[in-house]
Every structure is written in C-alpha cells, then in structure tokens.
Short mmCIF file of C-alpha atoms and ligand atoms in Angstrom, two decimals:
data_model
loop_
_atom_site.label_atom_id
_atom_site.label_comp_id
_atom_site.label_asym_id
_atom_site.label_seq_id
_atom_site.Cartn_x
_atom_site.Cartn_y
_atom_site.Cartn_z
CA ALA A 1 -6.95 -17.17 26.26
CA LYS A 2 -6.75 -16.54 22.52
CA GLU A 3 -10.18 -14.89 22.36
CA ARG A 4 -10.26 -11.24 21.51
CA GLY A 5 -12.51 -8.47 22.75
CA GLY A 6 -14.74 -8.53 25.79
CA ASN A 7 -13.22 -7.24 28.97
CA ARG A 8 -10.34 -9.60 28.85
CA VAL A 9 -7.02 -8.03 29.73
CA HIS A 10 -4.39 -8.93 27.19
CA VAL A 11 -1.25 -10.21 28.83
CA PHE A 12 1.82 -10.61 26.65
CA ASN A 13 3.28 -14.08 26.65
CA THR A 14 7.00 -14.68 26.41
CA GLN A 15 7.01 -15.07 22.65
CA GLN A 16 5.08 -11.87 22.08
CA ARG A 17 7.36 -10.05 24.48
CA THR A 18 10.40 -11.23 22.50
CA LEU A 19 8.81 -10.07 19.25
CA LEU A 20 8.06 -6.67 20.71
CA ARG A 21 11.59 -6.46 22.06
CA ASP A 22 13.06 -7.32 18.62
CA ARG A 23 10.94 -4.64 17.03
CA MET A 24 12.06 -2.03 19.53
CA ASP A 25 15.71 -2.99 19.03
CA MET A 26 15.28 -2.83 15.29
CA GLY A 27 13.56 0.54 15.54
CA VAL A 28 16.45 2.00 17.52
CA HIS A 29 18.93 0.93 14.85
CA LEU A 30 16.66 1.83 11.93
CA ARG A 31 16.51 5.49 12.98
CA GLY A 32 19.51 7.04 11.31
CA ALA A 33 20.17 4.07 9.03
CA VAL A 34 19.72 6.31 5.97
CA ALA A 35 22.09 8.96 7.33
CA ARG A 36 24.67 6.30 8.19
CA GLY A 37 24.51 4.91 4.64
CA GLU A 38 23.25 1.47 5.67
CA LEU A 39 20.62 1.09 2.96
CA GLU A 40 21.31 -0.32 -0.48
CA LEU A 41 19.31 -1.28 -3.54
CA ALA A 42 19.12 -4.61 -5.34
CA TYR A 43 17.61 -4.89 -8.82
CA GLN A 44 15.51 -7.75 -10.17
CA PRO A 45 15.02 -8.13 -13.94
CA VAL A 46 11.59 -7.78 -15.52
CA VAL A 47 11.44 -9.83 -18.72
CA SER A 48 9.26 -9.56 -21.80
CA VAL A 49 7.56 -12.92 -22.43
CA ALA A 50 7.37 -12.39 -26.19
CA LYS A 51 10.99 -11.36 -26.68
CA ARG A 52 12.51 -13.29 -23.79
CA GLU A 53 14.45 -10.12 -23.11
CA ILE A 54 15.07 -7.92 -20.10
CA THR A 55 12.92 -4.80 -20.49
CA GLY A 56 13.39 -3.38 -17.03
CA MET A 57 14.05 -4.01 -13.39
CA GLU A 58 12.52 -3.45 -9.97
CA ALA A 59 14.53 -1.66 -7.29
CA LEU A 60 14.30 -3.50 -3.94
CA VAL A 61 15.70 -1.92 -0.82
CA ARG A 62 17.90 -3.79 1.69
CA TRP A 63 19.24 -2.70 5.06
CA ARG A 64 22.77 -3.72 5.96
CA SER A 65 22.76 -3.21 9.70
CA PRO A 66 26.04 -3.54 11.62
CA GLN A 67 24.06 -4.96 14.56
CA LEU A 68 21.41 -7.06 12.82
CA GLY A 69 23.03 -8.11 9.54
CA LEU A 70 21.22 -7.93 6.21
CA VAL A 71 17.54 -7.14 6.83
CA THR A 72 14.94 -7.68 4.09
CA PRO A 73 12.31 -5.02 3.43
CA ASP A 74 9.30 -7.02 4.59
CA ARG A 75 10.88 -6.88 8.05
CA PHE A 76 11.78 -3.18 8.17
CA ILE A 77 9.47 -1.31 5.78
CA PRO A 78 6.33 -1.86 7.93
CA LEU A 79 8.32 -0.77 10.99
CA ALA A 80 9.64 2.26 9.10
CA GLU A 81 6.04 3.15 8.26
CA ASP A 82 5.04 2.93 11.95
CA LEU A 83 8.02 4.99 13.09
CA GLY A 84 7.50 7.78 10.53
CA LEU A 85 10.76 6.99 8.74
CA ILE A 86 9.17 6.45 5.33
CA PRO A 87 9.52 9.94 3.90
CA ASP A 88 13.31 9.71 4.33
CA ILE A 89 13.68 6.11 3.18
CA GLY A 90 11.29 6.54 0.27
CA GLN A 91 13.09 9.63 -0.97
CA TRP A 92 16.48 7.97 -0.60
CA VAL A 93 15.27 5.01 -2.70
CA LEU A 94 13.87 7.29 -5.42
CA VAL A 95 17.03 9.38 -5.69
CA GLN A 96 19.37 6.38 -5.68
CA ALA A 97 17.29 4.48 -8.22
CA CYS A 98 17.16 7.45 -10.63
CA GLN A 99 20.91 8.05 -10.31
CA GLN A 100 21.59 4.38 -10.97
CA ALA A 101 19.36 4.46 -14.05
CA ARG A 102 21.36 7.45 -15.30
CA ARG A 103 24.63 5.51 -14.79
CA TRP A 104 23.29 2.53 -16.75
CA LEU A 105 22.25 4.84 -19.59
CA ASP A 106 25.69 6.46 -19.54
CA CYS A 107 27.16 2.97 -19.98
CA GLY A 108 25.32 2.79 -23.30
CA VAL A 109 22.76 0.09 -22.54
CA GLY A 110 19.45 0.15 -24.42
CA ASP A 111 16.06 1.18 -23.16
CA PHE A 112 14.55 -0.08 -19.93
CA VAL A 113 11.94 0.83 -17.36
CA LEU A 114 13.03 1.05 -13.74
CA SER A 115 10.26 0.29 -11.22
CA VAL A 116 10.35 1.80 -7.74
CA ASN A 117 8.04 0.84 -4.86
CA VAL A 118 6.16 3.70 -3.25
CA SER A 119 4.58 3.42 0.20
CA GLY A 120 1.04 4.67 0.77
CA LEU A 121 2.51 7.09 3.31
CA GLN A 122 4.37 8.82 0.48
CA MET A 123 1.04 9.56 -1.14
CA ARG A 124 -0.12 11.99 1.56
CA GLY A 125 -0.15 15.67 0.64
CA GLN A 126 1.53 16.82 -2.57
CA GLN A 127 5.14 16.08 -1.61
CA VAL A 128 5.53 13.05 -3.88
CA ILE A 129 5.10 15.19 -7.01
CA GLU A 130 8.01 17.41 -6.03
CA ASP A 131 10.08 14.46 -4.78
CA VAL A 132 9.73 12.55 -8.04
CA SER A 133 10.45 15.63 -10.17
CA ARG A 134 13.52 16.44 -8.10
CA ALA A 135 14.85 12.88 -8.26
CA LEU A 136 14.45 12.86 -12.07
CA ASP A 137 15.95 16.32 -12.57
CA GLY A 138 18.82 15.62 -10.18
CA ALA A 139 19.73 12.53 -12.18
CA ARG A 140 18.96 14.12 -15.58
CA LEU A 141 16.73 11.10 -16.16
CA PRO A 142 13.83 11.39 -18.62
CA ALA A 143 10.58 10.48 -16.85
CA ARG A 144 9.76 7.64 -19.27
CA TYR A 145 12.49 5.52 -17.67
CA LEU A 146 10.69 5.51 -14.32
CA GLU A 147 7.68 3.51 -13.15
CA LEU A 148 6.19 3.81 -9.68
CA GLU A 149 4.59 0.75 -8.06
CA LEU A 150 1.67 1.30 -5.72
CA THR A 151 -0.14 -1.41 -3.80
CA GLU A 152 -3.93 -1.53 -3.59
CA LYS A 153 -3.57 -0.81 0.11
CA ALA A 154 -1.59 2.35 -0.64
CA ILE A 155 -4.28 3.49 -3.02
CA MET A 156 -7.27 2.71 -0.82
CA GLY A 157 -6.12 4.90 2.07
CA ASP A 158 -7.51 8.02 0.40
CA PRO A 159 -8.65 6.98 -3.09
CA ASP A 160 -9.70 10.41 -4.40
CA HIS A 161 -6.49 12.09 -3.32
CA VAL A 162 -4.29 9.25 -4.59
CA ALA A 163 -6.15 9.23 -7.93
CA SER A 164 -5.41 12.94 -8.40
CA LEU A 165 -1.74 12.46 -7.47
CA MET A 166 -1.53 9.61 -9.96
CA ARG A 167 -2.87 11.83 -12.73
CA GLU A 168 -0.25 14.45 -11.83
CA LEU A 169 2.50 11.82 -11.91
CA ARG A 170 1.34 10.61 -15.32
CA LYS A 171 1.53 14.23 -16.55
CA ILE A 172 5.16 14.36 -15.48
CA GLY A 173 5.66 11.33 -17.73
CA VAL A 174 6.33 8.49 -15.29
CA SER A 175 4.31 5.29 -15.62
CA LEU A 176 2.40 3.58 -12.84
CA SER A 177 1.73 0.02 -11.85
CA MET A 178 -0.61 -1.55 -9.34
CA ASP A 179 1.43 -3.91 -7.20
CA ASP A 180 0.38 -7.18 -5.51
CA PHE A 181 -2.88 -7.12 -7.45
CA GLY A 182 -5.55 -9.52 -6.30
CA ILE A 183 -4.81 -9.83 -2.59
CA GLY A 184 -6.17 -6.52 -1.34
CA HIS A 185 -9.43 -4.68 -1.73
CA SER A 186 -9.30 -4.73 -5.50
CA SER A 187 -12.53 -3.87 -7.17
CA LEU A 188 -13.49 -3.26 -10.73
CA GLY A 189 -14.16 0.36 -9.86
CA LEU A 190 -10.50 0.72 -8.95
CA MET A 191 -9.45 -0.03 -12.51
CA GLN A 192 -11.61 2.72 -13.87
CA ARG A 193 -10.53 5.37 -11.40
CA PHE A 194 -6.78 4.91 -11.25
CA PRO A 195 -4.62 5.67 -14.30
CA VAL A 196 -2.26 2.67 -14.16
CA ASN A 197 -0.23 1.29 -17.07
CA ARG A 198 0.44 -2.16 -15.64
CA LEU A 199 -0.92 -4.62 -13.12
CA LYS A 200 1.37 -6.91 -11.17
CA ILE A 201 -0.18 -10.26 -10.25
CA ASP A 202 0.75 -11.17 -6.70
CA ARG A 203 3.25 -13.98 -6.22
CA SER A 204 0.78 -15.99 -4.10
CA PHE A 205 -1.30 -16.67 -7.25
CA VAL A 206 1.61 -17.06 -9.65
CA SER A 207 3.41 -19.61 -7.47
CA ALA A 208 0.30 -21.81 -7.37
CA VAL A 209 -0.21 -22.13 -11.16
CA PRO A 210 -0.63 -24.19 -13.23
CA ASN A 211 -1.74 -26.93 -10.79
CA ASP A 212 -4.08 -24.97 -8.54
CA VAL A 213 -7.30 -24.48 -10.50
CA GLY A 214 -8.44 -21.56 -8.37
CA ALA A 215 -5.17 -19.66 -8.74
CA ALA A 216 -5.21 -20.31 -12.50
CA ARG A 217 -8.71 -18.83 -12.73
CA ILE A 218 -7.66 -15.77 -10.76
CA CYS A 219 -4.61 -15.22 -12.97
CA ARG A 220 -6.71 -15.50 -16.13
CA ALA A 221 -9.34 -13.15 -14.67
CA ILE A 222 -6.69 -10.55 -13.77
CA LEU A 223 -5.18 -10.80 -17.26
CA GLY A 224 -8.62 -10.32 -18.82
CA LEU A 225 -9.43 -7.39 -16.58
CA ALA A 226 -6.08 -5.69 -17.23
CA HIS A 227 -6.35 -6.09 -21.00
CA GLU A 228 -9.94 -4.86 -20.97
CA PHE A 229 -8.64 -1.63 -19.46
CA GLY A 230 -5.67 -1.34 -21.79
CA CYS A 231 -3.11 -2.32 -19.17
CA THR A 232 -0.30 -4.83 -19.53
CA VAL A 233 0.50 -7.42 -16.86
CA VAL A 234 3.61 -8.40 -14.93
CA ALA A 235 3.52 -11.75 -13.11
CA GLU A 236 5.79 -11.71 -10.07
CA GLY A 237 7.48 -14.67 -8.38
CA VAL A 238 7.82 -16.91 -11.46
CA GLU A 239 10.00 -19.82 -10.35
CA THR A 240 9.41 -22.60 -12.89
CA PRO A 241 9.13 -23.14 -16.66
CA LEU A 242 5.62 -24.51 -16.11
CA GLN A 243 4.53 -21.23 -14.55
CA LEU A 244 6.12 -19.31 -17.42
CA GLY A 245 4.32 -21.56 -19.92
CA PHE A 246 0.95 -20.98 -18.28
CA LEU A 247 1.45 -17.21 -18.26
CA GLU A 248 2.61 -17.17 -21.86
CA ARG A 249 -0.43 -19.17 -23.04
CA ASN A 250 -2.68 -16.73 -21.23
CA GLY A 251 -1.22 -13.58 -22.73
CA CYS A 252 0.86 -12.23 -19.85
CA GLU A 253 3.32 -9.65 -21.21
CA TYR A 254 6.03 -9.54 -18.52
CA ILE A 255 7.43 -11.81 -15.88
CA GLN A 256 9.65 -11.40 -12.89
CA GLY A 257 10.94 -14.10 -10.59
CA HIS A 258 13.77 -16.37 -9.60
CA TYR A 259 13.38 -18.48 -12.75
CA LEU A 260 14.63 -15.49 -14.80
CA GLY A 261 16.77 -13.74 -12.24
CA GLU A 262 17.05 -13.02 -8.55
CA PRO A 263 17.67 -9.49 -7.31
CA VAL A 264 21.31 -8.50 -8.00
CA SER A 265 23.62 -5.54 -7.41
CA ALA A 266 23.71 -2.56 -9.78
CA ASP A 267 26.84 -4.01 -11.44
CA GLY A 268 25.19 -7.42 -11.76
CA MET A 269 22.24 -5.71 -13.43
CA LEU A 270 24.53 -3.83 -15.81
CA ALA A 271 26.05 -7.11 -16.95
CA ARG A 272 22.58 -8.45 -17.67
CA LEU A 273 21.52 -5.27 -19.48
CA ARG A 274 24.54 -5.55 -21.75
CA ASN A 275 23.28 -8.95 -22.80
CA PRO A 276 19.51 -8.73 -22.33
CA SER A 277 18.50 -11.71 -24.45
CA LEU A 278 17.67 -14.90 -22.57
CA ARG A 279 17.38 -17.16 -25.59
P1 C2E B 1 7.18 -6.72 -3.76
O1 C2E B 1 7.06 -5.32 -4.24
O2 C2E B 1 6.04 -7.64 -4.05
O3 C2E B 1 8.55 -7.25 -4.35
C1 C2E B 1 8.75 -8.57 -4.79
C2 C2E B 1 9.38 -9.41 -3.72
O4 C2E B 1 9.35 -10.79 -4.13
C3 C2E B 1 10.87 -9.10 -3.48
O5 C2E B 1 11.15 -9.39 -2.12
C4 C2E B 1 11.55 -10.13 -4.38
O6 C2E B 1 12.89 -10.40 -4.00
C5 C2E B 1 10.66 -11.32 -4.15
N1 C2E B 1 10.72 -12.28 -5.25
C6 C2E B 1 10.85 -12.00 -6.57
N2 C2E B 1 10.82 -13.11 -7.31
C7 C2E B 1 10.65 -14.15 -6.46
C8 C2E B 1 10.52 -15.56 -6.63
O7 C2E B 1 10.58 -16.09 -7.73
N3 C2E B 1 10.32 -16.30 -5.52
C9 C2E B 1 10.26 -15.75 -4.27
N4 C2E B 1 10.07 -16.56 -3.24
N5 C2E B 1 10.37 -14.41 -4.07
C10 C2E B 1 10.57 -13.62 -5.15
P2 C2E B 1 11.89 -8.34 -1.21
O8 C2E B 1 13.03 -7.71 -1.96
O9 C2E B 1 12.20 -9.04 0.08
O10 C2E B 1 10.81 -7.23 -0.97
C11 C2E B 1 9.67 -7.47 -0.19
C12 C2E B 1 8.70 -6.33 -0.22
O11 C2E B 1 9.23 -5.17 0.43
C13 C2E B 1 8.36 -5.86 -1.62
O12 C2E B 1 7.42 -6.73 -2.17
C14 C2E B 1 7.82 -4.46 -1.35
O13 C2E B 1 6.48 -4.53 -0.95
C15 C2E B 1 8.67 -4.02 -0.18
N6 C2E B 1 9.74 -3.13 -0.68
C16 C2E B 1 10.93 -3.46 -1.25
N7 C2E B 1 11.62 -2.35 -1.58
C17 C2E B 1 10.85 -1.29 -1.21
C18 C2E B 1 11.01 0.13 -1.26
O14 C2E B 1 12.02 0.68 -1.76
N8 C2E B 1 9.97 0.89 -0.77
C19 C2E B 1 8.85 0.34 -0.25
N9 C2E B 1 7.88 1.16 0.22
N10 C2E B 1 8.66 -0.98 -0.17
C20 C2E B 1 9.65 -1.80 -0.64
CA1 CA B 2 6.82 -4.16 -6.00
CA1 CA B 3 4.71 -7.08 -5.87
CA1 CA B 4 4.17 -9.37 -3.55
#
C-alpha cells in the first residue's frame, strides 16, 4: 500500500493522522506567536580558522510556545512558510537581529558580521529591499555588519528575480552567503550568476569528514569552487577537533559548530564577544 500514483486512493493511517493533527495544532498556536512575543533569537559563533577568533554569529530563531514548549525552527519554519506567516516572522527576525547587533556595538565590542537566515518566500517581489533597509536604519546599524543567508532552494525558485534582488542588496552594503551548499540543486552556473560573498558547506558533509572519503572529496571540491569564484567558506556543524583539522588543512576560512560554541542567548554572545579569542 506504499506505492504512489495510479488510481490508488490514499488513506491516512493512524501515524499520518497524528502527524497531520500535530501540524494543525501547531499552526493554530503559531498564528499570532509573533504578536504575542513568543519568538526569540539564539546566536551561534562563527569562528575564523586562522585567528581562532569569533568573527561573527548566526541568528537562529526559536519559538517558546506556552502550549508546546520550546520549538526548534526546523519544525515551525516550514509550517510558517505553508501558512503564509513568513513575511511577519522574517521581518521580526531581521529587526530583532539588527537591534541586537546595535546593542553589542554600543557595549564596545569589536567588529563582527551578524548572519540572518532569509526564506525564499521573502525573496518575492521587491519587499525585502525595503525591509532590510528599514531594519538597518531603525537600528542605526551600518550595512557591513549584516549578512543574509540564502539556501540554494530559496534562490532556485525564481533565479533571475533573486539574482537581481541580490545585486540590489549588495548595493545597500550587506553581504550574502549561500547556505547549506551542496545538498540542493547547486550548479556551477549558480556561482557565476549569484553575487555571494561566502558559501556555507552543509553539516551533512562536514559531520562525515575526515573518515568518509566521499564527504571529504565534496568538501574539498566546494572549497576549490568557492575560492575559484573569490568566495570564502564557512563549514557548519563542526563537532570535533578532527573535523576542524581537516577543514584547516584544506583552506576553509570559517567554522561554526558545537565544537566551538552552541547557540546562546544575546547576553551569552556578548560575553563571548568581549573575549573573542579561543586560544
Ligand atoms: P541552518 O541555517 O543550517 O542553521 C544551522 C543549524 O545547525 C542550527 O539549527 C544550529 O543550531 C545547528 N547546528 C550548528 N552547529 C551544530 C553542530 O555542531 N551539530 C549539530 N548537530 N547541529 C548544529 P537550528 O537552530 O535548529 O536551525 C535549523 C534551521 O532552521 C536552520 O538551519 C535554518 O534553515 C532554519 N532557521 C533558523 N532560524 C531561521 C530564521 O530566522 N529564518 C529562517 N527562514 N530560517 C531559519
Ligand atoms: Ca543558516
Ligand atoms: Ca546552514
Ligand atoms: Ca544546514
């Protein structure tokens, strides 16, 4: 009964029904979560391999639901996309992240780049240009402190349109990175058409090095490709010194992962920024 297609009528089994039910429950609570102040941001350090120093952080959204507890974004972001809640959530994340960056700067910490994830749905129309400008202006944050992360999937929805938006965003002065590189529909053509500053190697490859020969080849190929196009590379999901060693030997510029720091609160991040050296 697992076969798809044909004239077969698909009947939900108990497990699927429970999943659907969970999703509907979650959807009900997710509507209005922004207005009720239930979202928060965690920040994970991004570390320079050469300097062994924190050079930035990625903002990662969490949902603290009174009914469901703490919900991670891979559970609610796809649902938010389906329910049309992304414009609100995406804008909330941008504004909060920029205001937090301003607070860190006001505390006198040195330079950093704050990375914010952007959904493909935020790349429809021209709205994102205005949203980013407003978030920066509202926080009095110079654009060079902000990087936007886009997945290949987000880019491939409407490549020509997204490419033109990306050029506009670069004109504003923000930098761009291609997230989860390697798992989607990446092609060499992509590199030439999209003005990105950094590539982020997906955790699925990083977590398999150095032992998995195939993953090691893919990591080296991505590093070569990025450098050929003048981009730097962030490896995500680094959990061990062996993984760090492999990436260092192969010229990876930045790493992110539990080995160097899990996502923490804004105050936790401030403490780390005050003492950025890991040596
Ligand atoms: P991502 O952009 O690939 O973010 C990295 C994810 O890997 C984060 O999960 C992070 O906590 C996790 N991670 C980092 N280092 C390690 C490690 O060493 N080991 C393991 N096992 N995991 C590690 P998180 O916070 O649950 O976020 C999941 C995804 O949700 C993100 O994947 C991103 O695609 C999406 N997301 C998060 N925040 C936002 C947001 O504000 N907007 C949008 N559109 N998507 C977001
Ligand atoms: Ca990301
Ligand atoms: Ca990623
Ligand atoms: Ca990932």
